Amino acid sequence: MKILVLHGPNLNLFGRREPHIYGTTTLAEINQRLAALAGELGVELATVQSNHEGALIDFLHENIDTAQGALVNPAGLTQHGVPLHDAIKAMPFPTLEVHMSNIAAREAWRAHSIISPAVRGTVQGLGPHSYLTALRGLVDIVREAQA
């Protein structure tokens, strides 16, 4: 089973960017934790981070026939990423939206996600554990569908 992990704009700054909101865990550390969990679960991960929406969309398109699921932290594209929303909807596999912070508890303009209607579910507010919880859930969803 191949699972995609897409990290959106500015997430390469995890650990440095607003640590009072996102904590001090770096993106490299999140990816290491995801890789370790993927190994335990017996799944393959393909990971990308980009500050450009088109690169994230290209990554989805490139993996449309080989992936069984995706985790997407759209970051700043959460409220405005119509092309990303459309690309997610075009995928034949389930996708989960992931956020380190609880976007509903932050500024009012962050509370609405344009991505949420395109995904199977959302995991947020758990810091780096949001990614790990989402990976476990997605693998279960895919395995149940394959059974």
Short mmCIF file of N, CA, C and O in Angstrom, two decimals:
data_model
loop_
_atom_site.label_atom_id
_atom_site.label_comp_id
_atom_site.label_asym_id
_atom_site.label_seq_id
_atom_site.Cartn_x
_atom_site.Cartn_y
_atom_site.Cartn_z
N MET A 1 0.84 -1.19 0.00
CA MET A 1 0.00 0.00 0.00
C MET A 1 0.88 1.24 0.00
O MET A 1 1.81 1.35 0.79
N LYS A 2 0.57 2.15 -0.90
CA LYS A 2 1.32 3.41 -1.00
C LYS A 2 0.44 4.57 -0.56
O LYS A 2 -0.66 4.76 -1.10
N ILE A 3 0.93 5.34 0.40
CA ILE A 3 0.23 6.50 0.93
C ILE A 3 1.04 7.75 0.62
O ILE A 3 2.25 7.80 0.88
N LEU A 4 0.37 8.75 0.08
CA LEU A 4 1.01 10.03 -0.20
C LEU A 4 0.87 10.95 1.01
O LEU A 4 -0.16 10.93 1.69
N VAL A 5 1.88 11.77 1.25
CA VAL A 5 1.82 12.79 2.29
C VAL A 5 2.21 14.11 1.64
O VAL A 5 3.32 14.26 1.14
N LEU A 6 1.27 15.05 1.64
CA LEU A 6 1.49 16.36 1.03
C LEU A 6 1.51 17.42 2.11
O LEU A 6 0.54 17.56 2.87
N HIS A 7 2.61 18.16 2.18
CA HIS A 7 2.76 19.26 3.13
C HIS A 7 2.74 20.55 2.31
O HIS A 7 3.56 20.74 1.42
N GLY A 8 1.82 21.46 2.65
CA GLY A 8 1.65 22.68 1.89
C GLY A 8 2.61 23.79 2.25
O GLY A 8 3.62 23.59 2.93
N PRO A 9 2.28 25.01 1.78
CA PRO A 9 3.16 26.18 1.93
C PRO A 9 3.55 26.48 3.37
O PRO A 9 2.74 26.41 4.28
N ASN A 10 4.81 26.81 3.52
CA ASN A 10 5.43 27.24 4.78
C ASN A 10 5.61 26.14 5.82
O ASN A 10 6.16 26.39 6.88
N LEU A 11 5.18 24.92 5.51
CA LEU A 11 5.32 23.86 6.50
C LEU A 11 6.77 23.40 6.63
O LEU A 11 7.12 22.75 7.61
N ASN A 12 7.60 23.77 5.67
CA ASN A 12 9.04 23.51 5.80
C ASN A 12 9.61 24.32 6.97
O ASN A 12 10.72 24.04 7.43
N LEU A 13 8.85 25.26 7.50
CA LEU A 13 9.30 26.08 8.63
C LEU A 13 8.81 25.56 9.98
O LEU A 13 9.01 26.22 11.01
N PHE A 14 8.16 24.39 10.00
CA PHE A 14 7.77 23.80 11.29
C PHE A 14 8.99 23.74 12.19
O PHE A 14 10.10 23.43 11.75
N GLY A 15 8.80 24.03 13.45
CA GLY A 15 9.89 24.06 14.42
C GLY A 15 10.42 25.46 14.63
O GLY A 15 10.98 25.76 15.68
N ARG A 16 10.22 26.32 13.64
CA ARG A 16 10.68 27.72 13.71
C ARG A 16 9.51 28.69 13.63
O ARG A 16 9.54 29.74 14.23
N ARG A 17 8.52 28.32 12.86
CA ARG A 17 7.38 29.21 12.61
C ARG A 17 6.36 29.11 13.74
O ARG A 17 5.82 28.05 14.01
N GLU A 18 6.09 30.21 14.40
CA GLU A 18 5.09 30.30 15.45
C GLU A 18 5.06 29.07 16.36
O GLU A 18 4.07 28.35 16.42
N PRO A 19 6.17 28.82 17.07
CA PRO A 19 6.22 27.62 17.91
C PRO A 19 5.14 27.58 18.99
O PRO A 19 4.78 26.50 19.45
N HIS A 20 4.60 28.74 19.36
CA HIS A 20 3.50 28.76 20.33
C HIS A 20 2.23 28.14 19.76
O HIS A 20 1.34 27.75 20.50
N ILE A 21 2.13 28.04 18.45
CA ILE A 21 0.99 27.40 17.78
C ILE A 21 1.35 26.00 17.30
O ILE A 21 0.62 25.04 17.54
N TYR A 22 2.48 25.88 16.61
CA TYR A 22 2.83 24.63 15.94
C TYR A 22 3.83 23.77 16.70
O TYR A 22 4.13 22.66 16.28
N GLY A 23 4.39 24.30 17.79
CA GLY A 23 5.38 23.54 18.55
C GLY A 23 6.76 23.66 17.92
O GLY A 23 7.00 24.45 17.02
N THR A 24 7.66 22.83 18.41
CA THR A 24 9.06 22.90 17.98
C THR A 24 9.48 21.69 17.14
O THR A 24 10.63 21.59 16.76
N THR A 25 8.55 20.82 16.85
CA THR A 25 8.85 19.66 16.02
C THR A 25 9.04 20.13 14.57
O THR A 25 8.21 20.86 14.04
N THR A 26 10.13 19.70 13.96
CA THR A 26 10.42 20.11 12.58
C THR A 26 9.68 19.20 11.59
O THR A 26 9.22 18.10 11.94
N LEU A 27 9.62 19.64 10.35
CA LEU A 27 9.01 18.82 9.31
C LEU A 27 9.80 17.53 9.11
O LEU A 27 9.22 16.46 8.92
N ALA A 28 11.12 17.62 9.19
CA ALA A 28 11.94 16.41 9.07
C ALA A 28 11.60 15.40 10.17
O ALA A 28 11.52 14.20 9.91
N GLU A 29 11.38 15.90 11.38
CA GLU A 29 11.00 15.01 12.48
C GLU A 29 9.62 14.39 12.26
O GLU A 29 9.41 13.20 12.53
N ILE A 30 8.69 15.18 11.75
CA ILE A 30 7.36 14.64 11.44
C ILE A 30 7.48 13.55 10.39
O ILE A 30 6.91 12.46 10.54
N ASN A 31 8.25 13.81 9.34
CA ASN A 31 8.43 12.81 8.29
C ASN A 31 9.11 11.55 8.82
O ASN A 31 8.77 10.44 8.40
N GLN A 32 10.07 11.71 9.74
CA GLN A 32 10.72 10.54 10.35
C GLN A 32 9.73 9.72 11.17
O GLN A 32 9.72 8.49 11.08
N ARG A 33 8.89 10.39 11.92
CA ARG A 33 7.87 9.68 12.72
C ARG A 33 6.88 8.97 11.81
O ARG A 33 6.46 7.84 12.10
N LEU A 34 6.49 9.64 10.74
CA LEU A 34 5.58 9.01 9.78
C LEU A 34 6.22 7.79 9.14
O LEU A 34 5.58 6.75 8.97
N ALA A 35 7.49 7.91 8.77
CA ALA A 35 8.20 6.78 8.14
C ALA A 35 8.29 5.60 9.10
O ALA A 35 8.10 4.44 8.70
N ALA A 36 8.57 5.88 10.36
CA ALA A 36 8.65 4.80 11.36
C ALA A 36 7.29 4.11 11.51
O ALA A 36 7.21 2.88 11.53
N LEU A 37 6.24 4.90 11.60
CA LEU A 37 4.90 4.32 11.73
C LEU A 37 4.52 3.55 10.47
O LEU A 37 3.95 2.47 10.54
N ALA A 38 4.85 4.10 9.31
CA ALA A 38 4.57 3.40 8.05
C ALA A 38 5.26 2.04 8.03
O ALA A 38 4.66 1.05 7.58
N GLY A 39 6.49 1.99 8.54
CA GLY A 39 7.20 0.72 8.62
C GLY A 39 6.47 -0.27 9.51
O GLY A 39 6.33 -1.45 9.16
N GLU A 40 5.98 0.20 10.66
CA GLU A 40 5.22 -0.67 11.57
C GLU A 40 3.94 -1.17 10.91
O GLU A 40 3.53 -2.31 11.14
N LEU A 41 3.31 -0.30 10.13
CA LEU A 41 2.04 -0.65 9.49
C LEU A 41 2.22 -1.41 8.18
O LEU A 41 1.26 -1.89 7.60
N GLY A 42 3.47 -1.49 7.70
CA GLY A 42 3.75 -2.20 6.47
C GLY A 42 3.28 -1.47 5.22
O GLY A 42 2.85 -2.10 4.26
N VAL A 43 3.38 -0.13 5.24
CA VAL A 43 2.99 0.66 4.07
C VAL A 43 4.14 1.52 3.60
O VAL A 43 5.07 1.82 4.35
N GLU A 44 4.07 1.91 2.34
CA GLU A 44 5.07 2.79 1.73
C GLU A 44 4.55 4.21 1.75
O GLU A 44 3.36 4.46 1.50
N LEU A 45 5.44 5.16 2.04
CA LEU A 45 5.07 6.58 1.99
C LEU A 45 5.81 7.27 0.86
O LEU A 45 6.97 6.97 0.60
N ALA A 46 5.13 8.20 0.22
CA ALA A 46 5.76 9.12 -0.73
C ALA A 46 5.39 10.51 -0.23
O ALA A 46 4.21 10.84 -0.11
N THR A 47 6.39 11.30 0.07
CA THR A 47 6.18 12.58 0.76
C THR A 47 6.68 13.74 -0.08
O THR A 47 7.72 13.64 -0.74
N VAL A 48 5.94 14.85 -0.03
CA VAL A 48 6.35 16.07 -0.72
C VAL A 48 5.97 17.27 0.14
O VAL A 48 4.96 17.23 0.85
N GLN A 49 6.78 18.31 0.08
CA GLN A 49 6.44 19.61 0.66
C GLN A 49 6.70 20.62 -0.43
O GLN A 49 7.74 20.59 -1.10
N SER A 50 5.74 21.52 -0.62
CA SER A 50 5.95 22.58 -1.59
C SER A 50 5.23 23.83 -1.15
O SER A 50 4.17 23.77 -0.53
N ASN A 51 5.84 24.96 -1.50
CA ASN A 51 5.21 26.25 -1.28
C ASN A 51 4.37 26.67 -2.48
O ASN A 51 3.86 27.78 -2.52
N HIS A 52 4.21 25.76 -3.44
CA HIS A 52 3.49 26.05 -4.67
C HIS A 52 2.36 25.04 -4.87
O HIS A 52 2.60 23.83 -4.93
N GLU A 53 1.16 25.53 -5.00
CA GLU A 53 -0.01 24.67 -5.14
C GLU A 53 0.12 23.72 -6.33
O GLU A 53 -0.23 22.54 -6.23
N GLY A 54 0.63 24.22 -7.44
CA GLY A 54 0.76 23.39 -8.63
C GLY A 54 1.65 22.17 -8.42
O GLY A 54 1.38 21.10 -8.97
N ALA A 55 2.69 22.32 -7.62
CA ALA A 55 3.58 21.18 -7.34
C ALA A 55 2.85 20.10 -6.55
O ALA A 55 3.07 18.91 -6.78
N LEU A 56 1.99 20.51 -5.64
CA LEU A 56 1.21 19.54 -4.88
C LEU A 56 0.21 18.81 -5.78
O LEU A 56 0.05 17.59 -5.70
N ILE A 57 -0.40 19.57 -6.67
CA ILE A 57 -1.34 18.98 -7.63
C ILE A 57 -0.60 18.02 -8.56
O ILE A 57 -1.08 16.91 -8.82
N ASP A 58 0.56 18.42 -9.06
CA ASP A 58 1.35 17.55 -9.93
C ASP A 58 1.70 16.25 -9.21
O ASP A 58 1.65 15.17 -9.83
N PHE A 59 2.03 16.32 -7.93
CA PHE A 59 2.38 15.13 -7.15
C PHE A 59 1.19 14.18 -7.08
O PHE A 59 1.35 12.97 -7.25
N LEU A 60 0.00 14.72 -6.85
CA LEU A 60 -1.20 13.87 -6.85
C LEU A 60 -1.39 13.22 -8.21
O LEU A 60 -1.60 12.00 -8.31
N HIS A 61 -1.31 14.02 -9.26
CA HIS A 61 -1.51 13.49 -10.62
C HIS A 61 -0.50 12.41 -10.95
O HIS A 61 -0.85 11.38 -11.56
N GLU A 62 0.76 12.63 -10.58
CA GLU A 62 1.82 11.64 -10.88
C GLU A 62 1.59 10.32 -10.18
O GLU A 62 2.08 9.28 -10.63
N ASN A 63 0.85 10.33 -9.08
CA ASN A 63 0.64 9.12 -8.28
C ASN A 63 -0.78 8.58 -8.34
O ASN A 63 -1.14 7.69 -7.58
N ILE A 64 -1.58 9.10 -9.26
CA ILE A 64 -3.00 8.73 -9.33
C ILE A 64 -3.21 7.22 -9.50
O ILE A 64 -4.17 6.67 -8.97
N ASP A 65 -2.32 6.56 -10.21
CA ASP A 65 -2.50 5.13 -10.48
C ASP A 65 -1.70 4.22 -9.55
O ASP A 65 -1.84 3.00 -9.64
N THR A 66 -0.90 4.79 -8.66
CA THR A 66 -0.06 3.95 -7.81
C THR A 66 -0.33 4.10 -6.32
O THR A 66 0.11 3.27 -5.54
N ALA A 67 -1.05 5.15 -5.92
CA ALA A 67 -1.32 5.38 -4.50
C ALA A 67 -2.68 4.82 -4.12
O ALA A 67 -3.59 4.71 -4.95
N GLN A 68 -2.81 4.48 -2.85
CA GLN A 68 -4.09 4.00 -2.33
C GLN A 68 -4.73 4.99 -1.36
O GLN A 68 -5.85 4.80 -0.92
N GLY A 69 -4.00 6.06 -1.02
CA GLY A 69 -4.55 7.07 -0.12
C GLY A 69 -3.59 8.23 0.01
O GLY A 69 -2.44 8.15 -0.42
N ALA A 70 -4.08 9.33 0.64
CA ALA A 70 -3.23 10.51 0.82
C ALA A 70 -3.60 11.25 2.09
O ALA A 70 -4.77 11.29 2.49
N LEU A 71 -2.57 11.82 2.70
CA LEU A 71 -2.72 12.78 3.79
C LEU A 71 -2.31 14.13 3.22
O LEU A 71 -1.27 14.23 2.58
N VAL A 72 -3.12 15.15 3.46
CA VAL A 72 -2.83 16.48 2.93
C VAL A 72 -2.94 17.50 4.05
O VAL A 72 -4.00 17.63 4.67
N ASN A 73 -1.84 18.21 4.32
CA ASN A 73 -1.90 19.40 5.15
C ASN A 73 -1.80 20.57 4.18
O ASN A 73 -0.71 20.93 3.73
N PRO A 74 -2.95 21.17 3.84
CA PRO A 74 -2.93 22.22 2.83
C PRO A 74 -2.37 23.55 3.33
O PRO A 74 -2.11 24.45 2.52
N ALA A 75 -2.20 23.68 4.64
CA ALA A 75 -1.64 24.91 5.22
C ALA A 75 -2.39 26.12 4.70
O ALA A 75 -3.61 26.16 4.76
N GLY A 76 -1.68 27.10 4.14
CA GLY A 76 -2.30 28.33 3.66
C GLY A 76 -3.24 28.15 2.48
O GLY A 76 -3.96 29.08 2.12
N LEU A 77 -3.28 26.96 1.90
CA LEU A 77 -4.22 26.68 0.82
C LEU A 77 -5.58 26.21 1.35
O LEU A 77 -6.51 26.02 0.58
N THR A 78 -5.66 26.03 2.66
CA THR A 78 -6.88 25.52 3.29
C THR A 78 -8.09 26.35 2.92
O THR A 78 -9.16 25.80 2.62
N GLN A 79 -7.95 27.66 2.94
CA GLN A 79 -9.08 28.55 2.71
C GLN A 79 -9.25 28.97 1.25
O GLN A 79 -10.31 29.47 0.89
N HIS A 80 -8.23 28.77 0.42
CA HIS A 80 -8.28 29.33 -0.93
C HIS A 80 -7.83 28.38 -2.03
O HIS A 80 -7.73 28.80 -3.18
N GLY A 81 -7.54 27.13 -1.72
CA GLY A 81 -6.95 26.22 -2.70
C GLY A 81 -7.97 25.49 -3.55
O GLY A 81 -8.07 24.26 -3.49
N VAL A 82 -8.69 26.22 -4.37
CA VAL A 82 -9.70 25.59 -5.24
C VAL A 82 -9.06 24.55 -6.16
O VAL A 82 -9.58 23.43 -6.28
N PRO A 83 -7.95 24.84 -6.84
CA PRO A 83 -7.35 23.81 -7.69
C PRO A 83 -6.93 22.56 -6.90
O PRO A 83 -7.09 21.44 -7.40
N LEU A 84 -6.41 22.74 -5.69
CA LEU A 84 -6.04 21.58 -4.87
C LEU A 84 -7.29 20.80 -4.48
O LEU A 84 -7.30 19.56 -4.54
N HIS A 85 -8.34 21.49 -4.11
CA HIS A 85 -9.63 20.85 -3.81
C HIS A 85 -10.07 19.98 -4.99
O HIS A 85 -10.42 18.81 -4.82
N ASP A 86 -10.04 20.56 -6.18
CA ASP A 86 -10.48 19.83 -7.37
C ASP A 86 -9.59 18.62 -7.66
O ASP A 86 -10.09 17.56 -8.06
N ALA A 87 -8.29 18.76 -7.45
CA ALA A 87 -7.37 17.64 -7.68
C ALA A 87 -7.65 16.51 -6.70
O ALA A 87 -7.64 15.32 -7.08
N ILE A 88 -7.90 16.84 -5.45
CA ILE A 88 -8.20 15.82 -4.44
C ILE A 88 -9.48 15.08 -4.84
O ILE A 88 -9.54 13.84 -4.76
N LYS A 89 -10.49 15.81 -5.25
CA LYS A 89 -11.75 15.17 -5.66
C LYS A 89 -11.57 14.25 -6.85
O LYS A 89 -12.32 13.28 -7.00
N ALA A 90 -10.59 14.52 -7.70
CA ALA A 90 -10.35 13.70 -8.89
C ALA A 90 -9.61 12.40 -8.58
O ALA A 90 -9.55 11.51 -9.44
N MET A 91 -9.07 12.28 -7.38
CA MET A 91 -8.31 11.08 -7.04
C MET A 91 -9.24 9.91 -6.75
O MET A 91 -10.30 10.09 -6.13
N PRO A 92 -8.85 8.69 -7.15
CA PRO A 92 -9.69 7.52 -6.93
C PRO A 92 -9.51 6.90 -5.53
O PRO A 92 -10.06 5.84 -5.25
N PHE A 93 -8.74 7.56 -4.67
CA PHE A 93 -8.44 7.02 -3.35
C PHE A 93 -8.86 8.01 -2.25
O PHE A 93 -9.01 9.20 -2.52
N PRO A 94 -9.02 7.52 -1.03
CA PRO A 94 -9.41 8.40 0.07
C PRO A 94 -8.27 9.32 0.50
O PRO A 94 -7.11 8.94 0.46
N THR A 95 -8.64 10.52 0.89
CA THR A 95 -7.69 11.52 1.36
C THR A 95 -8.18 12.07 2.70
O THR A 95 -9.38 12.28 2.88
N LEU A 96 -7.24 12.28 3.61
CA LEU A 96 -7.55 12.91 4.89
C LEU A 96 -6.82 14.25 4.96
O LEU A 96 -5.66 14.35 4.56
N GLU A 97 -7.50 15.25 5.49
CA GLU A 97 -6.92 16.57 5.71
C GLU A 97 -6.32 16.59 7.11
O GLU A 97 -6.94 16.11 8.07
N VAL A 98 -5.12 17.14 7.22
CA VAL A 98 -4.39 17.15 8.49
C VAL A 98 -3.98 18.59 8.83
O VAL A 98 -3.52 19.32 7.96
N HIS A 99 -4.15 18.93 10.10
CA HIS A 99 -3.66 20.23 10.59
C HIS A 99 -3.05 20.02 11.97
O HIS A 99 -3.63 19.32 12.81
N MET A 100 -1.91 20.64 12.21
CA MET A 100 -1.26 20.56 13.52
C MET A 100 -2.09 21.30 14.58
O MET A 100 -2.20 20.86 15.71
N SER A 101 -2.63 22.45 14.18
CA SER A 101 -3.43 23.24 15.12
C SER A 101 -4.92 22.98 14.86
O SER A 101 -5.30 22.41 13.85
N ASN A 102 -5.73 23.42 15.79
CA ASN A 102 -7.18 23.34 15.64
C ASN A 102 -7.61 24.61 14.92
O ASN A 102 -7.73 25.67 15.53
N ILE A 103 -7.83 24.52 13.62
CA ILE A 103 -8.10 25.73 12.84
C ILE A 103 -9.42 26.39 13.26
O ILE A 103 -9.58 27.59 13.09
N ALA A 104 -10.34 25.63 13.83
CA ALA A 104 -11.61 26.20 14.28
C ALA A 104 -11.44 27.06 15.53
O ALA A 104 -12.30 27.88 15.83
N ALA A 105 -10.33 26.89 16.23
CA ALA A 105 -10.10 27.65 17.46
C ALA A 105 -9.17 28.83 17.26
O ALA A 105 -8.79 29.49 18.21
N ARG A 106 -8.83 29.11 16.02
CA ARG A 106 -7.92 30.22 15.71
C ARG A 106 -8.70 31.39 15.13
O ARG A 106 -9.88 31.57 15.41
N GLU A 107 -8.07 32.20 14.29
CA GLU A 107 -8.75 33.34 13.70
C GLU A 107 -9.99 32.86 12.94
O GLU A 107 -9.97 31.80 12.34
N ALA A 108 -11.02 33.68 12.93
CA ALA A 108 -12.29 33.29 12.30
C ALA A 108 -12.11 32.90 10.84
O ALA A 108 -12.74 31.95 10.36
N TRP A 109 -11.23 33.60 10.12
CA TRP A 109 -11.05 33.30 8.70
C TRP A 109 -10.40 31.96 8.46
O TRP A 109 -10.51 31.39 7.37
N ARG A 110 -9.72 31.40 9.47
CA ARG A 110 -9.10 30.08 9.32
C ARG A 110 -10.09 28.94 9.51
O ARG A 110 -9.81 27.80 9.13
N ALA A 111 -11.22 29.21 10.12
CA ALA A 111 -12.14 28.15 10.51
C ALA A 111 -12.77 27.42 9.33
O ALA A 111 -13.13 26.26 9.45
N HIS A 112 -12.90 28.08 8.19
CA HIS A 112 -13.52 27.44 7.03
C HIS A 112 -12.45 26.86 6.12
O HIS A 112 -11.55 27.55 5.67
N SER A 113 -12.58 25.57 5.85
CA SER A 113 -11.66 24.90 4.93
C SER A 113 -12.38 24.59 3.63
O SER A 113 -13.40 23.90 3.61
N ILE A 114 -11.82 25.08 2.54
CA ILE A 114 -12.34 24.76 1.22
C ILE A 114 -11.92 23.34 0.82
O ILE A 114 -12.50 22.74 -0.08
N ILE A 115 -10.95 22.80 1.51
CA ILE A 115 -10.44 21.45 1.24
C ILE A 115 -11.34 20.38 1.87
O ILE A 115 -11.55 19.30 1.29
N SER A 116 -11.91 20.67 3.03
CA SER A 116 -12.69 19.67 3.78
C SER A 116 -13.78 18.97 2.97
O SER A 116 -13.95 17.75 3.11
N PRO A 117 -14.54 19.66 2.13
CA PRO A 117 -15.57 18.95 1.36
C PRO A 117 -15.01 17.93 0.36
O PRO A 117 -15.75 17.07 -0.11
N ALA A 118 -13.73 18.02 0.06
CA ALA A 118 -13.13 17.11 -0.92
C ALA A 118 -12.49 15.88 -0.28
O ALA A 118 -12.08 14.96 -0.99
N VAL A 119 -12.39 15.84 1.04
CA VAL A 119 -11.68 14.76 1.72
C VAL A 119 -12.64 13.86 2.50
O VAL A 119 -13.78 14.23 2.78
N ARG A 120 -12.13 12.71 2.89
CA ARG A 120 -12.91 11.74 3.66
C ARG A 120 -13.10 12.20 5.10
O ARG A 120 -14.13 11.98 5.72
N GLY A 121 -12.07 12.85 5.67
CA GLY A 121 -12.14 13.31 7.04
C GLY A 121 -10.99 14.24 7.35
O GLY A 121 -10.09 14.43 6.53
N THR A 122 -11.03 14.81 8.56
CA THR A 122 -10.02 15.77 8.99
C THR A 122 -9.52 15.41 10.38
O THR A 122 -10.32 15.07 11.26
N VAL A 123 -8.21 15.49 10.57
CA VAL A 123 -7.60 15.31 11.88
C VAL A 123 -6.84 16.59 12.17
O VAL A 123 -5.98 16.99 11.38
N GLN A 124 -7.15 17.23 13.30
CA GLN A 124 -6.51 18.51 13.59
C GLN A 124 -6.38 18.73 15.09
O GLN A 124 -7.06 18.11 15.89
N GLY A 125 -5.46 19.64 15.43
CA GLY A 125 -5.33 20.08 16.81
C GLY A 125 -4.48 19.21 17.70
O GLY A 125 -4.39 19.46 18.89
N LEU A 126 -3.83 18.20 17.15
CA LEU A 126 -3.05 17.27 17.96
C LEU A 126 -1.55 17.44 17.78
O LEU A 126 -0.77 16.56 18.14
N GLY A 127 -1.14 18.56 17.19
CA GLY A 127 0.28 18.76 16.91
C GLY A 127 0.76 17.69 15.96
O GLY A 127 0.02 17.24 15.08
N PRO A 128 2.00 17.22 16.14
CA PRO A 128 2.53 16.18 15.24
C PRO A 128 1.71 14.89 15.28
O PRO A 128 1.70 14.12 14.32
N HIS A 129 1.00 14.68 16.39
CA HIS A 129 0.17 13.47 16.49
C HIS A 129 -0.98 13.49 15.50
O HIS A 129 -1.55 12.44 15.18
N SER A 130 -1.34 14.67 14.99
CA SER A 130 -2.39 14.73 13.95
C SER A 130 -1.99 13.88 12.75
O SER A 130 -2.81 13.12 12.21
N TYR A 131 -0.73 13.98 12.34
CA TYR A 131 -0.26 13.21 11.19
C TYR A 131 -0.28 11.71 11.49
O TYR A 131 -0.70 10.90 10.66
N LEU A 132 0.19 11.32 12.67
CA LEU A 132 0.27 9.91 13.02
C LEU A 132 -1.12 9.29 13.16
O LEU A 132 -1.38 8.18 12.69
N THR A 133 -2.01 10.03 13.80
CA THR A 133 -3.40 9.57 13.95
C THR A 133 -4.05 9.42 12.58
O THR A 133 -4.75 8.44 12.31
N ALA A 134 -3.81 10.41 11.71
CA ALA A 134 -4.39 10.35 10.36
C ALA A 134 -3.84 9.17 9.57
O ALA A 134 -4.60 8.50 8.86
N LEU A 135 -2.54 8.90 9.68
CA LEU A 135 -1.97 7.77 8.95
C LEU A 135 -2.58 6.46 9.42
O LEU A 135 -2.97 5.63 8.59
N ARG A 136 -2.70 6.28 10.72
CA ARG A 136 -3.33 5.05 11.23
C ARG A 136 -4.75 4.91 10.69
O ARG A 136 -5.16 3.84 10.24
N GLY A 137 -5.51 6.00 10.78
CA GLY A 137 -6.90 5.95 10.31
C GLY A 137 -7.01 5.68 8.83
O GLY A 137 -7.84 4.88 8.39
N LEU A 138 -6.17 6.32 8.03
CA LEU A 138 -6.22 6.13 6.58
C LEU A 138 -5.86 4.70 6.20
O LEU A 138 -6.52 4.10 5.34
N VAL A 139 -4.84 4.16 6.82
CA VAL A 139 -4.46 2.77 6.52
C VAL A 139 -5.62 1.83 6.86
O VAL A 139 -5.94 0.92 6.08
N ASP A 140 -6.29 2.05 7.98
CA ASP A 140 -7.45 1.23 8.34
C ASP A 140 -8.56 1.37 7.30
O ASP A 140 -9.18 0.38 6.90
N ILE A 141 -8.83 2.60 6.86
CA ILE A 141 -9.87 2.84 5.85
C ILE A 141 -9.55 2.09 4.56
O ILE A 141 -10.43 1.42 3.98
N VAL A 142 -8.32 2.18 4.11
CA VAL A 142 -7.93 1.50 2.87
C VAL A 142 -8.01 -0.01 3.02
O VAL A 142 -8.52 -0.71 2.14
N ARG A 143 -7.52 -0.51 4.13
CA ARG A 143 -7.56 -1.98 4.35
C ARG A 143 -8.98 -2.49 4.42
O ARG A 143 -9.29 -3.56 3.89
N GLU A 144 -9.86 -1.75 5.07
CA GLU A 144 -11.27 -2.17 5.13
C GLU A 144 -11.89 -2.19 3.73
O GLU A 144 -12.67 -3.08 3.42
N ALA A 145 -11.55 -1.21 2.91
CA ALA A 145 -12.10 -1.15 1.55
C ALA A 145 -11.56 -2.28 0.68
O ALA A 145 -12.26 -2.74 -0.23
N GLN A 146 -10.34 -2.73 0.97
CA GLN A 146 -9.73 -3.81 0.19
C GLN A 146 -10.20 -5.19 0.63
O GLN A 146 -10.03 -6.16 -0.10
N ALA A 147 -10.77 -5.28 1.82
CA ALA A 147 -11.18 -6.58 2.37
C ALA A 147 -12.42 -7.12 1.69
O ALA A 147 -13.19 -6.47 1.06
#
